[in-house]
Amino acid sequence: MIKKKAILIVLLSVLLVSCSAKGDSKNNDKKNSVENFPNKTVNVIIPFGEGSASDAFVRQYSQILSEHSNANFQPINKDGSSGLLGMLHTYQQKNDGYNILEITPSQVIADNLDKSKDIKLLDDFEPLAQIQSDIYVLSVSKDSPIKDYDDLIAKGKKGGITVGGASSTGLDDFATSNFEKEANINTNFIPYSSGSEVKAAALGGEVDVYLDKVVNVVDYVKSKKVRSLIIFNNERINKIDEFKKTPTTKEKGLNVDIGSWRGFVIKKGAPKEVKEQLSKQLKNAYETEEYKKYSEDNLVDIGEGYLGPDKFEKKLDKEYKKFDEIAKDLDIKQ
């Protein structure tokens, strides 16, 4: 009996040692995986279709990241539902840092409108960095009787104005509503399915004014097909001669600075060291000569640029609160 007990104790001891060794092995594997991150391809999820501005940005940025780091960054399109399908896909992956998601204001608005009951941007993801932003401008066709900002406000107060933009309950709609409230005028937002349709409507006289990003308007202003009336920004765009005389919303006493931006987030729960490494690589890519040239060529250097994780998080919270208020003004959220 004593002999059997001794054998049993020996077996239990061996089992405990074995389990401990396996536990240590797993911990070491996990530690090595974090220390060696990234040691395989990092997928950069684009929640929009090929050929879009967001797609072009991520493809260019992924190339720069790959060239200036020890890993391959692979752009992958997951288009649908205003960015929600891409967000859902990223959420379904492991939180090991090998899948990061591009985001724009579209996903913040989706959070505001509760478009997804399963996942939320601000609850289920953590910011890595904002990289670039676009500035909005209101413009009219060259033949429009609206000659300047004062004409625009006068018409808006008297009988109202029609504003062309992309997508109902999207960023253009929200920006127009914000401008309407701050300027104390009446507007009717007319949504179109694409930017080219918006321009055609404005040039053809279907709408009084149209809202678009500066980068999409600049060539039309230079060719004198349209006139810019007001820039949704705090400072004038002195870098572009044709916009130097265009007033800003801040100059007119309006708290309107809504614009588009692009950045990256990661699924919550990733190791701290992984997040720090990714943030560092994103910042390093931003500071390269290749990206500086890209941003200058595409006029994304005239707005707010890089924001680190903490500042980007504060911006996302601020944007959410702003969009929440606008959604209530539009009567699309209780």
mmCIF file of N, CA and C in Angstrom, residues 152-240:
data_model
loop_
_atom_site.group_PDB
_atom_site.id
_atom_site.type_symbol
_atom_site.label_atom_id
_atom_site.label_comp_id
_atom_site.label_asym_id
_atom_site.label_seq_id
_atom_site.Cartn_x
_atom_site.Cartn_y
_atom_site.Cartn_z
ATOM 1 N N LEU A 152 -24.874 84.169 -50.334
ATOM 2 C CA LEU A 152 -25.303 82.837 -49.894
ATOM 3 C C LEU A 152 -26.169 82.932 -48.642
ATOM 4 N N ILE A 153 -25.727 83.710 -47.678
ATOM 5 C CA ILE A 153 -26.462 83.845 -46.424
ATOM 6 C C ILE A 153 -27.790 84.565 -46.660
ATOM 7 N N ALA A 154 -27.767 85.598 -47.484
ATOM 8 C CA ALA A 154 -28.991 86.340 -47.767
ATOM 9 C C ALA A 154 -30.042 85.427 -48.396
ATOM 10 N N LYS A 155 -29.629 84.630 -49.353
ATOM 11 C CA LYS A 155 -30.562 83.707 -50.007
ATOM 12 C C LYS A 155 -31.022 82.627 -49.033
ATOM 13 N N GLY A 156 -30.115 82.177 -48.184
ATOM 14 C CA GLY A 156 -30.454 81.142 -47.209
ATOM 15 C C GLY A 156 -31.459 81.615 -46.182
ATOM 16 N N LYS A 157 -31.404 82.897 -45.852
ATOM 17 C CA LYS A 157 -32.345 83.440 -44.873
ATOM 18 C C LYS A 157 -33.695 83.785 -45.509
ATOM 19 N N LYS A 158 -33.639 84.167 -46.770
ATOM 20 C CA LYS A 158 -34.866 84.603 -47.444
ATOM 21 C C LYS A 158 -35.737 83.434 -47.891
ATOM 22 N N GLY A 159 -35.185 82.549 -48.681
ATOM 23 C CA GLY A 159 -36.002 81.461 -49.222
ATOM 24 C C GLY A 159 -35.377 80.089 -49.076
ATOM 25 N N GLY A 160 -34.151 80.047 -48.582
ATOM 26 C CA GLY A 160 -33.460 78.769 -48.419
ATOM 27 C C GLY A 160 -32.615 78.429 -49.633
ATOM 28 N N ILE A 161 -31.666 77.555 -49.440
ATOM 29 C CA ILE A 161 -30.784 77.126 -50.519
ATOM 30 C C ILE A 161 -30.741 75.601 -50.584
ATOM 31 N N THR A 162 -30.528 75.089 -51.784
ATOM 32 C CA THR A 162 -30.327 73.650 -51.958
ATOM 33 C C THR A 162 -28.836 73.380 -52.004
ATOM 34 N N VAL A 163 -28.424 72.343 -51.287
ATOM 35 C CA VAL A 163 -27.002 71.979 -51.189
ATOM 36 C C VAL A 163 -26.810 70.559 -51.705
ATOM 37 N N GLY A 164 -25.975 70.410 -52.711
ATOM 38 C CA GLY A 164 -25.679 69.085 -53.242
ATOM 39 C C GLY A 164 -24.510 68.459 -52.517
ATOM 40 N N GLY A 165 -24.612 67.158 -52.247
ATOM 41 C CA GLY A 165 -23.537 66.438 -51.575
ATOM 42 C C GLY A 165 -23.712 64.952 -51.757
ATOM 43 N N ALA A 166 -22.799 64.193 -51.211
ATOM 44 C CA ALA A 166 -22.829 62.734 -51.352
ATOM 45 C C ALA A 166 -23.475 62.090 -50.139
ATOM 46 N N SER A 167 -24.437 61.208 -50.372
ATOM 47 C CA SER A 167 -24.977 60.323 -49.351
ATOM 48 C C SER A 167 -25.836 61.008 -48.285
ATOM 49 N N SER A 168 -27.084 60.598 -48.222
ATOM 50 C CA SER A 168 -27.969 61.042 -47.155
ATOM 51 C C SER A 168 -27.519 60.420 -45.826
ATOM 52 N N THR A 169 -27.606 61.168 -44.757
ATOM 53 C CA THR A 169 -27.160 60.782 -43.408
ATOM 54 C C THR A 169 -25.679 60.408 -43.368
ATOM 55 N N GLY A 170 -24.913 60.957 -44.309
ATOM 56 C CA GLY A 170 -23.470 60.769 -44.314
ATOM 57 C C GLY A 170 -22.772 62.049 -43.882
ATOM 58 N N LEU A 171 -21.460 62.113 -44.072
ATOM 59 C CA LEU A 171 -20.676 63.246 -43.594
ATOM 60 C C LEU A 171 -21.102 64.554 -44.252
ATOM 61 N N ASP A 172 -21.371 64.552 -45.573
ATOM 62 C CA ASP A 172 -21.789 65.774 -46.260
ATOM 63 C C ASP A 172 -23.092 66.309 -45.672
ATOM 64 N N ASP A 173 -24.017 65.402 -45.417
ATOM 65 C CA ASP A 173 -25.309 65.771 -44.830
ATOM 66 C C ASP A 173 -25.113 66.373 -43.442
ATOM 67 N N PHE A 174 -24.262 65.741 -42.640
ATOM 68 C CA PHE A 174 -23.994 66.227 -41.284
ATOM 69 C C PHE A 174 -23.321 67.603 -41.320
ATOM 70 N N ALA A 175 -22.360 67.782 -42.235
ATOM 71 C CA ALA A 175 -21.649 69.058 -42.329
ATOM 72 C C ALA A 175 -22.596 70.176 -42.760
ATOM 73 N N THR A 176 -23.496 69.868 -43.699
ATOM 74 C CA THR A 176 -24.476 70.859 -44.164
ATOM 75 C C THR A 176 -25.408 71.267 -43.033
ATOM 76 N N SER A 177 -25.867 70.287 -42.260
ATOM 77 C CA SER A 177 -26.749 70.575 -41.135
ATOM 78 C C SER A 177 -26.062 71.451 -40.092
ATOM 79 N N ASN A 178 -24.808 71.164 -39.829
ATOM 80 C CA ASN A 178 -24.031 71.949 -38.878
ATOM 81 C C ASN A 178 -23.897 73.396 -39.350
ATOM 82 N N PHE A 179 -23.617 73.558 -40.655
ATOM 83 C CA PHE A 179 -23.486 74.901 -41.239
ATOM 84 C C PHE A 179 -24.825 75.649 -41.181
ATOM 85 N N GLU A 180 -25.899 74.976 -41.509
ATOM 86 C CA GLU A 180 -27.228 75.576 -41.476
ATOM 87 C C GLU A 180 -27.551 76.133 -40.086
ATOM 88 N N LYS A 181 -27.282 75.341 -39.073
ATOM 89 C CA LYS A 181 -27.588 75.757 -37.701
ATOM 90 C C LYS A 181 -26.730 76.932 -37.267
ATOM 91 N N GLU A 182 -25.437 76.868 -37.544
ATOM 92 C CA GLU A 182 -24.525 77.925 -37.117
ATOM 93 C C GLU A 182 -24.777 79.235 -37.868
ATOM 94 N N ALA A 183 -25.106 79.137 -39.165
ATOM 95 C CA ALA A 183 -25.325 80.341 -39.971
ATOM 96 C C ALA A 183 -26.752 80.859 -39.862
ATOM 97 N N ASN A 184 -27.613 80.069 -39.207
ATOM 98 C CA ASN A 184 -29.022 80.452 -39.014
ATOM 99 C C ASN A 184 -29.717 80.693 -40.359
ATOM 100 N N ILE A 185 -29.603 79.733 -41.259
ATOM 101 C CA ILE A 185 -30.235 79.807 -42.567
ATOM 102 C C ILE A 185 -31.038 78.530 -42.795
ATOM 103 N N ASN A 186 -31.751 78.483 -43.907
ATOM 104 C CA ASN A 186 -32.506 77.288 -44.279
ATOM 105 C C ASN A 186 -31.825 76.603 -45.458
ATOM 106 N N THR A 187 -31.596 75.303 -45.317
ATOM 107 C CA THR A 187 -30.984 74.534 -46.398
ATOM 108 C C THR A 187 -31.798 73.276 -46.664
ATOM 109 N N ASN A 188 -31.672 72.785 -47.874
ATOM 110 C CA ASN A 188 -32.267 71.507 -48.256
ATOM 111 C C ASN A 188 -31.158 70.672 -48.883
ATOM 112 N N PHE A 189 -30.723 69.660 -48.165
ATOM 113 C CA PHE A 189 -29.619 68.826 -48.650
ATOM 114 C C PHE A 189 -30.130 67.830 -49.689
ATOM 115 N N ILE A 190 -29.492 67.829 -50.860
ATOM 116 C CA ILE A 190 -29.856 66.927 -51.948
ATOM 117 C C ILE A 190 -28.728 65.901 -52.118
ATOM 118 N N PRO A 191 -28.972 64.642 -51.745
ATOM 119 C CA PRO A 191 -27.903 63.635 -51.829
ATOM 120 C C PRO A 191 -27.767 63.036 -53.226
ATOM 121 N N TYR A 192 -26.518 62.778 -53.609
ATOM 122 C CA TYR A 192 -26.204 62.105 -54.870
ATOM 123 C C TYR A 192 -25.318 60.897 -54.557
ATOM 124 N N SER A 193 -25.259 59.975 -55.489
ATOM 125 C CA SER A 193 -24.546 58.721 -55.234
ATOM 126 C C SER A 193 -23.040 58.823 -55.428
ATOM 127 N N SER A 194 -22.565 59.892 -56.067
ATOM 128 C CA SER A 194 -21.121 60.025 -56.283
ATOM 129 C C SER A 194 -20.737 61.494 -56.385
ATOM 130 N N GLY A 195 -19.456 61.755 -56.218
ATOM 131 C CA GLY A 195 -18.954 63.118 -56.315
ATOM 132 C C GLY A 195 -19.119 63.700 -57.703
ATOM 133 N N SER A 196 -18.966 62.876 -58.724
ATOM 134 C CA SER A 196 -19.115 63.364 -60.099
ATOM 135 C C SER A 196 -20.551 63.804 -60.366
ATOM 136 N N GLU A 197 -21.517 63.103 -59.780
ATOM 137 C CA GLU A 197 -22.919 63.485 -59.929
ATOM 138 C C GLU A 197 -23.203 64.803 -59.207
ATOM 139 N N VAL A 198 -22.555 64.991 -58.074
ATOM 140 C CA VAL A 198 -22.722 66.237 -57.331
ATOM 141 C C VAL A 198 -22.228 67.416 -58.170
ATOM 142 N N LYS A 199 -21.045 67.268 -58.754
ATOM 143 C CA LYS A 199 -20.486 68.342 -59.581
ATOM 144 C C LYS A 199 -21.373 68.632 -60.782
ATOM 145 N N ALA A 200 -21.869 67.577 -61.429
ATOM 146 C CA ALA A 200 -22.734 67.754 -62.600
ATOM 147 C C ALA A 200 -23.998 68.509 -62.216
ATOM 148 N N ALA A 201 -24.548 68.194 -61.050
ATOM 149 C CA ALA A 201 -25.758 68.870 -60.579
ATOM 150 C C ALA A 201 -25.488 70.346 -60.319
ATOM 151 N N ALA A 202 -24.336 70.641 -59.731
ATOM 152 C CA ALA A 202 -23.992 72.036 -59.436
ATOM 153 C C ALA A 202 -23.746 72.818 -60.722
ATOM 154 N N LEU A 203 -22.992 72.244 -61.631
ATOM 155 C CA LEU A 203 -22.683 72.928 -62.890
ATOM 156 C C LEU A 203 -23.925 73.076 -63.755
ATOM 157 N N GLY A 204 -24.856 72.139 -63.614
ATOM 158 C CA GLY A 204 -26.081 72.184 -64.411
ATOM 159 C C GLY A 204 -27.204 72.990 -63.779
ATOM 160 N N GLY A 205 -26.972 73.531 -62.601
ATOM 161 C CA GLY A 205 -27.972 74.364 -61.955
ATOM 162 C C GLY A 205 -29.055 73.608 -61.209
ATOM 163 N N GLU A 206 -28.840 72.312 -60.961
ATOM 164 C CA GLU A 206 -29.835 71.530 -60.210
ATOM 165 C C GLU A 206 -29.862 71.915 -58.735
ATOM 166 N N VAL A 207 -28.731 72.351 -58.211
ATOM 167 C CA VAL A 207 -28.641 72.794 -56.817
ATOM 168 C C VAL A 207 -27.983 74.169 -56.772
ATOM 169 N N ASP A 208 -28.261 74.911 -55.713
ATOM 170 C CA ASP A 208 -27.697 76.258 -55.588
ATOM 171 C C ASP A 208 -26.198 76.223 -55.324
ATOM 172 N N VAL A 209 -25.788 75.350 -54.398
ATOM 173 C CA VAL A 209 -24.368 75.225 -54.038
ATOM 174 C C VAL A 209 -24.048 73.751 -53.836
ATOM 175 N N TYR A 210 -22.763 73.434 -53.799
ATOM 176 C CA TYR A 210 -22.413 72.047 -53.502
ATOM 177 C C TYR A 210 -21.234 71.993 -52.548
ATOM 178 N N LEU A 211 -21.225 70.915 -51.772
ATOM 179 C CA LEU A 211 -20.201 70.707 -50.752
ATOM 180 C C LEU A 211 -19.251 69.610 -51.202
ATOM 181 N N ASP A 212 -17.957 69.893 -51.110
ATOM 182 C CA ASP A 212 -16.963 68.889 -51.510
ATOM 183 C C ASP A 212 -15.627 69.209 -50.847
ATOM 184 N N LYS A 213 -14.712 68.260 -50.960
ATOM 185 C CA LYS A 213 -13.373 68.463 -50.417
ATOM 186 C C LYS A 213 -12.588 69.415 -51.320
ATOM 187 N N VAL A 214 -11.693 70.183 -50.735
ATOM 188 C CA VAL A 214 -10.872 71.135 -51.481
ATOM 189 C C VAL A 214 -10.136 70.449 -52.621
ATOM 190 N N VAL A 215 -9.586 69.262 -52.357
ATOM 191 C CA VAL A 215 -8.805 68.556 -53.375
ATOM 192 C C VAL A 215 -9.652 68.244 -54.608
ATOM 193 N N ASN A 216 -10.960 68.066 -54.430
ATOM 194 C CA ASN A 216 -11.837 67.751 -55.554
ATOM 195 C C ASN A 216 -12.353 68.994 -56.273
ATOM 196 N N VAL A 217 -12.189 70.150 -55.644
ATOM 197 C CA VAL A 217 -12.731 71.390 -56.186
ATOM 198 C C VAL A 217 -11.669 72.258 -56.848
ATOM 199 N N VAL A 218 -10.432 72.114 -56.424
ATOM 200 C CA VAL A 218 -9.371 73.053 -56.798
ATOM 201 C C VAL A 218 -9.218 73.223 -58.308
ATOM 202 N N ASP A 219 -9.259 72.145 -59.081
ATOM 203 C CA ASP A 219 -9.093 72.268 -60.534
ATOM 204 C C ASP A 219 -10.253 73.024 -61.163
ATOM 205 N N TYR A 220 -11.457 72.851 -60.628
ATOM 206 C CA TYR A 220 -12.629 73.559 -61.142
ATOM 207 C C TYR A 220 -12.547 75.053 -60.818
ATOM 208 N N VAL A 221 -11.983 75.366 -59.662
ATOM 209 C CA VAL A 221 -11.791 76.763 -59.288
ATOM 210 C C VAL A 221 -10.724 77.396 -60.179
ATOM 211 N N LYS A 222 -9.644 76.668 -60.410
ATOM 212 C CA LYS A 222 -8.561 77.180 -61.250
ATOM 213 C C LYS A 222 -9.022 77.436 -62.683
ATOM 214 N N SER A 223 -9.903 76.577 -63.184
ATOM 215 C CA SER A 223 -10.421 76.739 -64.549
ATOM 216 C C SER A 223 -11.626 77.672 -64.595
ATOM 217 N N LYS A 224 -11.980 78.235 -63.432
ATOM 218 C CA LYS A 224 -13.080 79.201 -63.295
ATOM 219 C C LYS A 224 -14.443 78.617 -63.656
ATOM 220 N N LYS A 225 -14.600 77.324 -63.483
ATOM 221 C CA LYS A 225 -15.909 76.701 -63.681
ATOM 222 C C LYS A 225 -16.789 76.871 -62.448
ATOM 223 N N VAL A 226 -16.139 77.004 -61.283
ATOM 224 C CA VAL A 226 -16.874 77.231 -60.035
ATOM 225 C C VAL A 226 -16.189 78.316 -59.215
ATOM 226 N N ARG A 227 -16.943 78.864 -58.264
ATOM 227 C CA ARG A 227 -16.403 79.833 -57.309
ATOM 228 C C ARG A 227 -16.528 79.254 -55.908
ATOM 229 N N SER A 228 -15.470 79.359 -55.135
ATOM 230 C CA SER A 228 -15.531 78.918 -53.738
ATOM 231 C C SER A 228 -16.075 80.053 -52.893
ATOM 232 N N LEU A 229 -16.987 79.718 -51.965
ATOM 233 C CA LEU A 229 -17.656 80.731 -51.149
ATOM 234 C C LEU A 229 -17.196 80.748 -49.701
ATOM 235 N N ILE A 230 -17.031 79.574 -49.112
ATOM 236 C CA ILE A 230 -16.679 79.485 -47.694
ATOM 237 C C ILE A 230 -15.973 78.168 -47.420
ATOM 238 N N ILE A 231 -14.922 78.227 -46.636
ATOM 239 C CA ILE A 231 -14.145 77.047 -46.289
ATOM 240 C C ILE A 231 -14.464 76.635 -44.864
ATOM 241 N N PHE A 232 -14.761 75.361 -44.646
ATOM 242 C CA PHE A 232 -15.080 74.858 -43.311
ATOM 243 C C PHE A 232 -13.776 74.591 -42.548
ATOM 244 N N ASN A 233 -13.172 75.664 -42.093
ATOM 245 C CA ASN A 233 -11.875 75.518 -41.427
ATOM 246 C C ASN A 233 -11.611 76.753 -40.575
ATOM 247 N N ASN A 234 -10.644 76.668 -39.701
ATOM 248 C CA ASN A 234 -10.297 77.803 -38.846
ATOM 249 C C ASN A 234 -9.320 78.762 -39.511
ATOM 250 N N GLU A 235 -8.534 78.257 -40.446
ATOM 251 C CA GLU A 235 -7.530 79.087 -41.107
ATOM 252 C C GLU A 235 -7.716 79.062 -42.624
ATOM 253 N N ARG A 236 -7.323 80.142 -43.282
ATOM 254 C CA ARG A 236 -7.410 80.217 -44.741
ATOM 255 C C ARG A 236 -6.385 79.282 -45.384
ATOM 256 N N ILE A 237 -6.679 78.912 -46.606
ATOM 257 C CA ILE A 237 -5.760 78.045 -47.347
ATOM 258 C C ILE A 237 -4.865 78.923 -48.206
ATOM 259 N N ASN A 238 -3.798 79.401 -47.629
ATOM 260 C CA ASN A 238 -2.896 80.314 -48.338
ATOM 261 C C ASN A 238 -1.944 79.601 -49.288
ATOM 262 N N LYS A 239 -1.870 78.290 -49.152
ATOM 263 C CA LYS A 239 -0.971 77.530 -50.025
ATOM 264 C C LYS A 239 -1.457 77.531 -51.468
ATOM 265 N N ILE A 240 -2.766 77.652 -51.669
ATOM 266 C CA ILE A 240 -3.359 77.623 -53.009
ATOM 267 C C ILE A 240 -3.856 79.029 -53.338
#
